[in-house]
Amino acid sequence: MNFDFSEEQLLLRETVARWCAGRHGLDTAKRREARRHPGGFDRAAWRELAELGVLALPFAAEAGGLGGGPVEIFAVAEPLGAGLATEPFTESLVMAGTLLEAAGEGPGRAALARVIAGEAVPAAALGERAGRYNLHHVETRARADGGGWRLSGAKSAVWQGGAADLLVVSARVSGDARDAGGLGLFLVEADAAERRPWVAADGSLAAEVAFRDTPATFLECDATDALETALDRTWLAASAEMLGVASMLFEQTLAYVKTRVQFGQPIGRFQAIQHRMVDCYAALEQGRSMVCRAAAKGDTAAIAAARAYLAEAAIAIAHEAVQFHGGMGVTDELIIGHGLKRIQMLARLHGDQGVAAARYAEAA
């Protein structure tokens, strides 16, 4: 298939790339400084993305967004990955924002407006320990309380949960833990829940979250459909971001093997190194092809296939980058180690390679 960005999509992609270069610049000192902010990233940078329209891009015009589709998500997520941005576009904006958008008019749209304006950071509190990566395994319970709702239960590995202002929570209104129906989505002010933050591999602030008769607002939508849509969008963004990180690591490593001298010559002249770099290039181009296809088709099968492939290929490229840089490759002094850690997190976001492959098998 032929895939080309439109003029507007190219401009969007280049705008995000320039912003990343100016704000982050693949500077490990800047990255460490950003991670020292409360929540693990600079809120000023989040507001800058809002001013650029990036936070409004994935959502429909009637929801206050700019009506971007899968290709626009690809056009934003890839340069964010290549720039190793600390702002949680994929795991926070795309996942939680899509769930808020599904709620239609009312509290969900009001919360989404705060997110689009850069005033709030949302997090999707979906996974539970016993459910592993199955987002439909939900033991957290919701009960009606007068005109509102109360939640009781716990959520595990809530990405950006330690930084969030708003939580979008899946809870069971009826039925047993693995029933197909009976799910609802609820909006909770993050400070109303009990949060135990922890630092993820990439330096972001995740959390374990507990609800003990916590007040919540019911979001009017089909929770099952909303979760499926949000997962597709998030996996597409994660695949594109991994592609961007892997591309950056490849370029950094290619430059390095041309200058690192061993036995009197650059290591890039050794045939074994050349073969391994060619393998990385081939994997990278295959990954790009699959993300292009996923963005163009926008269906579950294509997205799951890209996610399954990139979860393996991007990590393999990152491991080679670390190997070629030697012991320094895994330290915080080089951007290589930061890239590896970001890929490791994205490769397990709401499901690992095996989960993505199984989802592809079901959808194909």
mmCIF file of C-alpha atoms in Angstrom:
data_model
loop_
_atom_site.group_PDB
_atom_site.id
_atom_site.type_symbol
_atom_site.label_atom_id
_atom_site.label_comp_id
_atom_site.label_asym_id
_atom_site.label_seq_id
_atom_site.Cartn_x
_atom_site.Cartn_y
_atom_site.Cartn_z
ATOM 1 C CA MET A 1 0.000 0.000 0.000
ATOM 2 C CA ASN A 2 1.051 3.612 -0.531
ATOM 3 C CA PHE A 3 0.997 5.804 2.530
ATOM 4 C CA ASP A 4 1.720 9.513 2.521
ATOM 5 C CA PHE A 5 0.878 12.179 5.052
ATOM 6 C CA SER A 6 -1.175 15.070 3.733
ATOM 7 C CA GLU A 7 0.332 18.549 3.759
ATOM 8 C CA GLU A 8 -1.528 19.376 6.982
ATOM 9 C CA GLN A 9 -0.445 16.130 8.647
ATOM 10 C CA LEU A 10 3.185 16.743 7.674
ATOM 11 C CA LEU A 11 2.978 20.238 9.135
ATOM 12 C CA LEU A 12 1.545 18.797 12.345
ATOM 13 C CA ARG A 13 4.317 16.199 12.529
ATOM 14 C CA GLU A 14 7.020 18.800 11.941
ATOM 15 C CA THR A 15 5.482 21.170 14.502
ATOM 16 C CA VAL A 16 5.574 18.491 17.195
ATOM 17 C CA ALA A 17 9.139 17.528 16.228
ATOM 18 C CA ARG A 18 10.282 21.155 16.508
ATOM 19 C CA TRP A 19 8.558 21.522 19.848
ATOM 20 C CA CYS A 20 10.305 18.382 21.158
ATOM 21 C CA ALA A 21 13.670 19.640 19.905
ATOM 22 C CA GLY A 22 13.203 22.946 21.687
ATOM 23 C CA ARG A 23 11.661 21.627 24.894
ATOM 24 C CA HIS A 24 13.625 18.364 25.301
ATOM 25 C CA GLY A 25 16.389 18.151 22.700
ATOM 26 C CA LEU A 26 17.350 14.582 23.688
ATOM 27 C CA ASP A 27 19.083 16.187 26.657
ATOM 28 C CA THR A 28 19.367 13.777 29.578
ATOM 29 C CA ALA A 29 19.823 16.634 32.050
ATOM 30 C CA LYS A 30 16.566 18.238 30.875
ATOM 31 C CA ARG A 31 14.851 14.865 31.081
ATOM 32 C CA ARG A 32 15.994 14.300 34.656
ATOM 33 C CA GLU A 33 14.872 17.812 35.564
ATOM 34 C CA ALA A 34 11.432 17.203 34.056
ATOM 35 C CA ARG A 35 11.094 13.951 35.981
ATOM 36 C CA ARG A 36 11.796 15.814 39.234
ATOM 37 C CA HIS A 37 8.615 17.857 38.839
ATOM 38 C CA PRO A 38 5.601 16.703 40.862
ATOM 39 C CA GLY A 39 3.977 14.036 38.729
ATOM 40 C CA GLY A 40 7.118 13.338 36.721
ATOM 41 C CA PHE A 41 6.756 16.003 34.014
ATOM 42 C CA ASP A 42 6.538 19.782 33.670
ATOM 43 C CA ARG A 43 2.939 21.033 33.710
ATOM 44 C CA ALA A 44 4.075 24.094 31.753
ATOM 45 C CA ALA A 45 5.019 21.773 28.885
ATOM 46 C CA TRP A 46 1.590 20.122 29.107
ATOM 47 C CA ARG A 47 -0.032 23.542 28.712
ATOM 48 C CA GLU A 48 2.237 24.260 25.732
ATOM 49 C CA LEU A 49 0.918 21.121 24.046
ATOM 50 C CA ALA A 50 -2.602 22.394 24.741
ATOM 51 C CA GLU A 51 -1.753 25.717 23.074
ATOM 52 C CA LEU A 52 -0.431 23.841 20.034
ATOM 53 C CA GLY A 53 -3.735 21.960 19.800
ATOM 54 C CA VAL A 54 -2.122 18.583 20.435
ATOM 55 C CA LEU A 55 -4.342 17.846 23.448
ATOM 56 C CA ALA A 56 -7.471 18.547 21.384
ATOM 57 C CA LEU A 57 -6.343 16.649 18.310
ATOM 58 C CA PRO A 58 -7.614 13.083 18.966
ATOM 59 C CA PHE A 59 -11.165 14.109 19.857
ATOM 60 C CA ALA A 60 -14.236 14.900 17.776
ATOM 61 C CA ALA A 61 -15.257 18.496 17.121
ATOM 62 C CA GLU A 62 -18.537 18.029 18.999
ATOM 63 C CA ALA A 63 -16.484 17.030 22.055
ATOM 64 C CA GLY A 64 -14.393 20.203 21.789
ATOM 65 C CA GLY A 65 -11.555 18.569 19.872
ATOM 66 C CA LEU A 66 -10.040 18.998 16.435
ATOM 67 C CA GLY A 67 -11.400 15.817 14.901
ATOM 68 C CA GLY A 68 -8.103 14.032 14.334
ATOM 69 C CA GLY A 69 -8.142 10.365 13.412
ATOM 70 C CA PRO A 70 -5.654 7.489 13.541
ATOM 71 C CA VAL A 71 -3.260 9.120 11.059
ATOM 72 C CA GLU A 72 -3.123 12.307 13.141
ATOM 73 C CA ILE A 73 -2.435 10.265 16.283
ATOM 74 C CA PHE A 74 0.434 8.612 14.386
ATOM 75 C CA ALA A 75 1.696 12.023 13.206
ATOM 76 C CA VAL A 76 1.907 13.258 16.812
ATOM 77 C CA ALA A 77 3.000 10.143 18.708
ATOM 78 C CA GLU A 78 5.977 9.276 16.481
ATOM 79 C CA PRO A 79 7.828 12.620 16.923
ATOM 80 C CA LEU A 80 6.987 12.611 20.633
ATOM 81 C CA GLY A 81 8.710 9.237 20.809
ATOM 82 C CA ALA A 82 11.668 10.358 18.712
ATOM 83 C CA GLY A 83 12.051 13.378 20.996
ATOM 84 C CA LEU A 84 11.605 11.197 24.089
ATOM 85 C CA ALA A 85 9.030 13.614 25.479
ATOM 86 C CA THR A 86 8.059 13.156 29.120
ATOM 87 C CA GLU A 87 4.480 14.386 28.631
ATOM 88 C CA PRO A 88 1.960 11.504 28.831
ATOM 89 C CA PHE A 89 0.230 11.811 25.451
ATOM 90 C CA THR A 90 -0.255 8.080 24.918
ATOM 91 C CA GLU A 91 -1.022 6.610 28.319
ATOM 92 C CA SER A 92 -2.921 9.586 29.726
ATOM 93 C CA LEU A 93 -4.450 11.797 27.041
ATOM 94 C CA VAL A 94 -5.352 9.142 24.460
ATOM 95 C CA MET A 95 -6.538 6.416 26.841
ATOM 96 C CA ALA A 96 -8.387 8.410 29.495
ATOM 97 C CA GLY A 97 -9.453 11.162 27.089
ATOM 98 C CA THR A 98 -11.124 8.678 24.753
ATOM 99 C CA LEU A 99 -13.145 7.295 27.662
ATOM 100 C CA LEU A 100 -14.229 10.808 28.646
ATOM 101 C CA GLU A 101 -15.173 11.583 25.049
ATOM 102 C CA ALA A 102 -17.390 8.478 24.917
ATOM 103 C CA ALA A 103 -19.506 9.810 27.773
ATOM 104 C CA GLY A 104 -21.195 12.420 25.595
ATOM 105 C CA GLU A 105 -22.673 15.574 27.046
ATOM 106 C CA GLY A 106 -22.398 16.090 30.785
ATOM 107 C CA PRO A 107 -19.621 15.526 33.326
ATOM 108 C CA GLY A 108 -17.426 13.595 30.889
ATOM 109 C CA ARG A 109 -17.349 16.413 28.359
ATOM 110 C CA ALA A 110 -16.761 18.999 31.090
ATOM 111 C CA ALA A 111 -13.781 16.989 32.332
ATOM 112 C CA LEU A 112 -12.481 16.546 28.783
ATOM 113 C CA ALA A 113 -12.648 20.320 28.276
ATOM 114 C CA ARG A 114 -10.334 20.756 31.278
ATOM 115 C CA VAL A 115 -7.942 18.216 29.773
ATOM 116 C CA ILE A 116 -7.965 19.814 26.304
ATOM 117 C CA ALA A 117 -7.244 23.206 27.878
ATOM 118 C CA GLY A 118 -4.205 21.762 29.662
ATOM 119 C CA GLU A 119 -5.777 22.406 33.064
ATOM 120 C CA ALA A 120 -6.008 18.761 34.137
ATOM 121 C CA VAL A 121 -4.203 15.473 33.582
ATOM 122 C CA PRO A 122 -6.416 12.377 33.426
ATOM 123 C CA ALA A 123 -5.512 8.760 34.134
ATOM 124 C CA ALA A 124 -7.383 5.574 33.263
ATOM 125 C CA ALA A 125 -7.773 3.365 36.346
ATOM 126 C CA LEU A 126 -8.705 0.092 34.679
ATOM 127 C CA GLY A 127 -6.391 -2.818 35.465
ATOM 128 C CA GLU A 128 -6.702 -5.044 38.520
ATOM 129 C CA ARG A 129 -4.224 -7.532 39.965
ATOM 130 C CA ALA A 130 -6.345 -10.600 39.406
ATOM 131 C CA GLY A 131 -7.263 -9.492 35.898
ATOM 132 C CA ARG A 132 -3.715 -9.230 34.587
ATOM 133 C CA TYR A 133 -4.198 -7.402 31.240
ATOM 134 C CA ASN A 134 -7.890 -8.246 30.900
ATOM 135 C CA LEU A 135 -9.649 -4.876 31.154
ATOM 136 C CA HIS A 136 -13.003 -6.638 31.379
ATOM 137 C CA HIS A 137 -12.004 -8.421 34.600
ATOM 138 C CA VAL A 138 -13.393 -5.919 37.095
ATOM 139 C CA GLU A 139 -13.950 -6.562 40.779
ATOM 140 C CA THR A 140 -14.246 -2.908 41.798
ATOM 141 C CA ARG A 141 -17.871 -2.272 42.704
ATOM 142 C CA ALA A 142 -20.129 0.731 42.240
ATOM 143 C CA ARG A 143 -23.275 1.347 44.261
ATOM 144 C CA ALA A 144 -25.877 4.015 43.854
ATOM 145 C CA ASP A 145 -25.954 6.557 46.676
ATOM 146 C CA GLY A 146 -28.846 8.964 46.381
ATOM 147 C CA GLY A 147 -28.148 11.003 43.284
ATOM 148 C CA GLY A 148 -24.555 9.815 43.002
ATOM 149 C CA TRP A 149 -22.355 6.750 43.193
ATOM 150 C CA ARG A 150 -19.765 5.223 45.521
ATOM 151 C CA LEU A 151 -16.845 3.004 44.494
ATOM 152 C CA SER A 152 -15.106 0.282 46.474
ATOM 153 C CA GLY A 153 -12.138 -1.716 45.222
ATOM 154 C CA ALA A 154 -8.603 -1.297 43.953
ATOM 155 C CA LYS A 155 -6.813 -0.635 40.668
ATOM 156 C CA SER A 156 -3.255 -1.639 39.878
ATOM 157 C CA ALA A 157 -0.597 -0.088 37.617
ATOM 158 C CA VAL A 158 -2.554 3.080 36.931
ATOM 159 C CA TRP A 159 -0.249 4.786 34.453
ATOM 160 C CA GLN A 160 0.254 8.446 35.401
ATOM 161 C CA GLY A 161 -1.997 7.754 38.383
ATOM 162 C CA GLY A 162 0.427 9.557 40.679
ATOM 163 C CA ALA A 163 0.294 12.672 38.500
ATOM 164 C CA ALA A 164 -3.392 12.715 37.613
ATOM 165 C CA ASP A 165 -6.037 15.231 38.602
ATOM 166 C CA LEU A 166 -8.870 13.054 37.291
ATOM 167 C CA LEU A 167 -9.388 9.306 37.266
ATOM 168 C CA VAL A 168 -11.604 7.450 34.813
ATOM 169 C CA VAL A 169 -12.469 4.226 36.617
ATOM 170 C CA SER A 170 -14.091 1.020 35.433
ATOM 171 C CA ALA A 171 -16.367 -0.530 38.047
ATOM 172 C CA ARG A 172 -18.968 -3.252 38.136
ATOM 173 C CA VAL A 173 -22.552 -2.135 38.480
ATOM 174 C CA SER A 174 -23.812 -5.728 38.303
ATOM 175 C CA GLY A 175 -22.642 -9.270 37.685
ATOM 176 C CA ASP A 176 -19.459 -11.154 38.516
ATOM 177 C CA ALA A 177 -15.838 -10.188 37.912
ATOM 178 C CA ARG A 178 -15.524 -11.593 34.376
ATOM 179 C CA ASP A 179 -19.078 -11.087 33.113
ATOM 180 C CA ALA A 180 -19.333 -9.535 29.659
ATOM 181 C CA GLY A 181 -21.862 -6.941 30.799
ATOM 182 C CA GLY A 182 -22.499 -4.996 33.955
ATOM 183 C CA LEU A 183 -19.587 -2.559 33.581
ATOM 184 C CA GLY A 184 -19.725 1.183 34.046
ATOM 185 C CA LEU A 185 -17.244 4.034 33.757
ATOM 186 C CA PHE A 186 -16.941 6.606 36.512
ATOM 187 C CA LEU A 187 -15.190 9.923 36.976
ATOM 188 C CA VAL A 188 -13.342 10.450 40.270
ATOM 189 C CA GLU A 189 -11.353 13.425 41.475
ATOM 190 C CA ALA A 190 -7.906 11.929 42.037
ATOM 191 C CA ASP A 191 -7.499 13.400 45.526
ATOM 192 C CA ALA A 192 -10.657 11.600 46.663
ATOM 193 C CA ALA A 193 -9.012 8.188 46.140
ATOM 194 C CA GLU A 194 -6.187 6.602 48.107
ATOM 195 C CA ARG A 195 -3.085 6.607 45.900
ATOM 196 C CA ARG A 196 0.257 4.934 46.438
ATOM 197 C CA PRO A 197 2.535 6.385 43.753
ATOM 198 C CA TRP A 198 5.536 4.520 42.388
ATOM 199 C CA VAL A 199 8.091 5.348 39.733
ATOM 200 C CA ALA A 200 7.755 3.326 36.527
ATOM 201 C CA ALA A 201 10.751 2.146 34.511
ATOM 202 C CA ASP A 202 10.643 5.215 32.266
ATOM 203 C CA GLY A 203 10.520 7.628 35.201
ATOM 204 C CA SER A 204 6.789 8.405 34.987
ATOM 205 C CA LEU A 205 4.679 8.334 38.137
ATOM 206 C CA ALA A 206 2.261 5.408 38.183
ATOM 207 C CA ALA A 207 0.130 4.431 41.169
ATOM 208 C CA GLU A 208 -1.812 1.773 42.993
ATOM 209 C CA VAL A 209 -5.250 3.231 43.708
ATOM 210 C CA ALA A 210 -7.794 2.183 46.308
ATOM 211 C CA PHE A 211 -11.430 3.228 46.548
ATOM 212 C CA ARG A 212 -13.170 2.997 49.894
ATOM 213 C CA ASP A 213 -16.747 4.142 49.392
ATOM 214 C CA THR A 214 -15.294 6.924 47.253
ATOM 215 C CA PRO A 215 -17.738 9.391 45.658
ATOM 216 C CA ALA A 216 -17.883 9.116 41.866
ATOM 217 C CA THR A 217 -19.793 10.431 38.874
ATOM 218 C CA PHE A 218 -21.320 7.959 36.442
ATOM 219 C CA LEU A 219 -20.357 8.461 32.792
ATOM 220 C CA GLU A 220 -23.244 7.717 30.431
ATOM 221 C CA CYS A 221 -21.829 5.407 27.757
ATOM 222 C CA ASP A 222 -21.455 1.790 26.726
ATOM 223 C CA ALA A 223 -18.434 0.971 28.881
ATOM 224 C CA THR A 224 -17.446 -2.130 26.915
ATOM 225 C CA ASP A 225 -17.430 -0.336 23.563
ATOM 226 C CA ALA A 226 -15.625 2.661 25.055
ATOM 227 C CA LEU A 227 -12.883 0.441 26.471
ATOM 228 C CA GLU A 228 -12.379 -1.306 23.117
ATOM 229 C CA THR A 229 -12.118 2.005 21.255
ATOM 230 C CA ALA A 230 -9.777 3.497 23.837
ATOM 231 C CA LEU A 231 -7.528 0.438 23.759
ATOM 232 C CA ASP A 232 -7.247 0.558 19.957
ATOM 233 C CA ARG A 233 -6.347 4.244 19.957
ATOM 234 C CA THR A 234 -3.865 3.819 22.789
ATOM 235 C CA TRP A 235 -2.125 0.839 21.183
ATOM 236 C CA LEU A 236 -1.836 2.769 17.913
ATOM 237 C CA ALA A 237 -0.271 5.708 19.756
ATOM 238 C CA ALA A 238 2.021 3.357 21.692
ATOM 239 C CA SER A 239 3.151 1.639 18.482
ATOM 240 C CA ALA A 240 3.849 4.976 16.809
ATOM 241 C CA GLU A 241 5.703 6.236 19.869
ATOM 242 C CA MET A 242 7.803 3.056 20.071
ATOM 243 C CA LEU A 243 8.585 3.498 16.377
ATOM 244 C CA GLY A 244 9.767 7.036 17.098
ATOM 245 C CA VAL A 245 11.934 5.969 20.037
ATOM 246 C CA ALA A 246 13.418 3.051 18.073
ATOM 247 C CA SER A 247 14.177 5.354 15.119
ATOM 248 C CA MET A 248 15.989 7.749 17.423
ATOM 249 C CA LEU A 249 17.986 4.929 19.002
ATOM 250 C CA PHE A 250 18.941 3.581 15.580
ATOM 251 C CA GLU A 251 20.135 6.990 14.374
ATOM 252 C CA GLN A 252 22.097 7.613 17.574
ATOM 253 C CA THR A 253 23.723 4.188 17.330
ATOM 254 C CA LEU A 254 24.508 4.521 13.630
ATOM 255 C CA ALA A 255 26.372 7.761 14.347
ATOM 256 C CA TYR A 256 28.157 6.166 17.295
ATOM 257 C CA VAL A 257 29.485 3.092 15.461
ATOM 258 C CA LYS A 258 31.000 5.410 12.871
ATOM 259 C CA THR A 259 33.072 7.170 15.543
ATOM 260 C CA ARG A 260 33.825 4.556 18.234
ATOM 261 C CA VAL A 261 37.290 3.176 17.467
ATOM 262 C CA GLN A 262 38.458 -0.328 18.363
ATOM 263 C CA PHE A 263 41.511 -2.141 16.962
ATOM 264 C CA GLY A 264 42.468 0.993 15.077
ATOM 265 C CA GLN A 265 39.250 1.558 13.155
ATOM 266 C CA PRO A 266 35.596 2.540 13.705
ATOM 267 C CA ILE A 267 33.550 -0.457 14.849
ATOM 268 C CA GLY A 268 31.062 0.291 12.076
ATOM 269 C CA ARG A 269 33.568 -1.124 9.602
ATOM 270 C CA PHE A 270 33.350 -4.591 11.116
ATOM 271 C CA GLN A 271 31.119 -6.870 9.106
ATOM 272 C CA ALA A 272 29.404 -8.350 12.164
ATOM 273 C CA ILE A 273 28.381 -4.877 13.319
ATOM 274 C CA GLN A 274 27.145 -3.986 9.842
ATOM 275 C CA HIS A 275 24.993 -7.120 9.686
ATOM 276 C CA ARG A 276 23.394 -6.358 13.039
ATOM 277 C CA MET A 277 22.721 -2.745 12.067
ATOM 278 C CA VAL A 278 21.114 -3.939 8.828
ATOM 279 C CA ASP A 279 18.879 -6.264 10.855
ATOM 280 C CA CYS A 280 17.853 -3.295 13.024
ATOM 281 C CA TYR A 281 17.127 -1.190 9.941
ATOM 282 C CA ALA A 282 14.994 -3.937 8.406
ATOM 283 C CA ALA A 283 13.025 -4.357 11.651
ATOM 284 C CA LEU A 284 12.550 -0.605 11.883
ATOM 285 C CA GLU A 285 11.214 -0.341 8.327
ATOM 286 C CA GLN A 286 8.913 -3.315 8.866
ATOM 287 C CA GLY A 287 7.612 -1.640 12.006
ATOM 288 C CA ARG A 288 7.051 1.618 10.134
ATOM 289 C CA SER A 289 5.126 -0.227 7.446
ATOM 290 C CA MET A 290 2.880 -1.888 10.015
ATOM 291 C CA VAL A 291 2.160 1.364 11.866
ATOM 292 C CA CYS A 292 1.362 3.073 8.555
ATOM 293 C CA ARG A 293 -1.065 0.265 7.741
ATOM 294 C CA ALA A 294 -2.638 0.427 11.202
ATOM 295 C CA ALA A 295 -3.108 4.203 10.936
ATOM 296 C CA ALA A 296 -4.527 3.978 7.414
ATOM 297 C CA LYS A 297 -6.968 1.148 8.201
ATOM 298 C CA GLY A 298 -7.729 2.115 11.785
ATOM 299 C CA ASP A 299 -9.171 -1.297 12.638
ATOM 300 C CA THR A 300 -8.473 -3.550 15.601
ATOM 301 C CA ALA A 301 -6.652 -6.275 13.645
ATOM 302 C CA ALA A 302 -4.152 -3.922 11.992
ATOM 303 C CA ILE A 303 -3.541 -2.022 15.227
ATOM 304 C CA ALA A 304 -3.047 -5.197 17.287
ATOM 305 C CA ALA A 305 -0.658 -6.602 14.652
ATOM 306 C CA ALA A 306 1.455 -3.434 14.724
ATOM 307 C CA ARG A 307 1.437 -3.408 18.509
ATOM 308 C CA ALA A 308 2.516 -7.068 18.728
ATOM 309 C CA TYR A 309 5.349 -6.539 16.239
ATOM 310 C CA LEU A 310 6.674 -3.263 17.702
ATOM 311 C CA ALA A 311 6.570 -4.632 21.247
ATOM 312 C CA GLU A 312 9.229 -7.123 20.174
ATOM 313 C CA ALA A 313 11.105 -5.272 17.428
ATOM 314 C CA ALA A 314 11.540 -1.966 19.263
ATOM 315 C CA ILE A 315 12.951 -3.708 22.328
ATOM 316 C CA ALA A 316 15.335 -5.706 20.117
ATOM 317 C CA ILE A 317 16.579 -2.492 18.473
ATOM 318 C CA ALA A 318 16.981 -0.858 21.894
ATOM 319 C CA HIS A 319 18.983 -3.830 23.182
ATOM 320 C CA GLU A 320 21.322 -3.605 20.196
ATOM 321 C CA ALA A 321 21.740 0.123 20.794
ATOM 322 C CA VAL A 322 22.727 -0.586 24.389
ATOM 323 C CA GLN A 323 25.148 -3.332 23.322
ATOM 324 C CA PHE A 324 26.926 -1.114 20.799
ATOM 325 C CA HIS A 325 27.282 1.691 23.347
ATOM 326 C CA GLY A 326 28.778 -0.681 25.907
ATOM 327 C CA GLY A 327 28.264 -0.306 29.653
ATOM 328 C CA MET A 328 27.339 3.361 29.260
ATOM 329 C CA GLY A 329 24.280 2.343 27.259
ATOM 330 C CA VAL A 330 22.150 1.537 30.290
ATOM 331 C CA THR A 331 23.145 4.536 32.390
ATOM 332 C CA ASP A 332 21.192 7.776 32.781
ATOM 333 C CA GLU A 333 24.107 9.651 31.222
ATOM 334 C CA LEU A 334 23.162 8.528 27.697
ATOM 335 C CA ILE A 335 19.787 8.932 26.024
ATOM 336 C CA ILE A 336 20.036 5.279 24.914
ATOM 337 C CA GLY A 337 19.114 3.905 28.329
ATOM 338 C CA HIS A 338 16.197 6.329 28.648
ATOM 339 C CA GLY A 339 14.882 5.175 25.273
ATOM 340 C CA LEU A 340 15.094 1.510 26.252
ATOM 341 C CA LYS A 341 13.121 2.153 29.444
ATOM 342 C CA ARG A 342 10.422 4.079 27.613
ATOM 343 C CA ILE A 343 9.997 1.270 25.091
ATOM 344 C CA GLN A 344 9.788 -1.296 27.888
ATOM 345 C CA MET A 345 6.928 0.641 29.447
ATOM 346 C CA LEU A 346 5.046 1.172 26.166
ATOM 347 C CA ALA A 347 5.481 -2.489 25.202
ATOM 348 C CA ARG A 348 3.465 -3.473 28.279
ATOM 349 C CA LEU A 349 0.873 -0.696 28.271
ATOM 350 C CA HIS A 350 -2.485 -2.442 28.835
ATOM 351 C CA GLY A 351 -1.085 -5.671 27.435
ATOM 352 C CA ASP A 352 2.187 -7.233 26.345
ATOM 353 C CA GLN A 353 3.112 -8.776 22.995
ATOM 354 C CA GLY A 354 1.200 -11.988 23.737
ATOM 355 C CA VAL A 355 -1.983 -10.095 24.573
ATOM 356 C CA ALA A 356 -1.671 -8.047 21.377
ATOM 357 C CA ALA A 357 -1.132 -11.202 19.293
ATOM 358 C CA ALA A 358 -4.206 -12.823 20.843
ATOM 359 C CA ARG A 359 -6.273 -9.713 20.128
ATOM 360 C CA TYR A 360 -5.082 -9.802 16.526
ATOM 361 C CA ALA A 361 -6.025 -13.468 16.216
ATOM 362 C CA GLU A 362 -9.534 -12.715 17.466
ATOM 363 C CA ALA A 363 -10.014 -9.719 15.182
ATOM 364 C CA ALA A 364 -8.385 -11.004 11.983
#
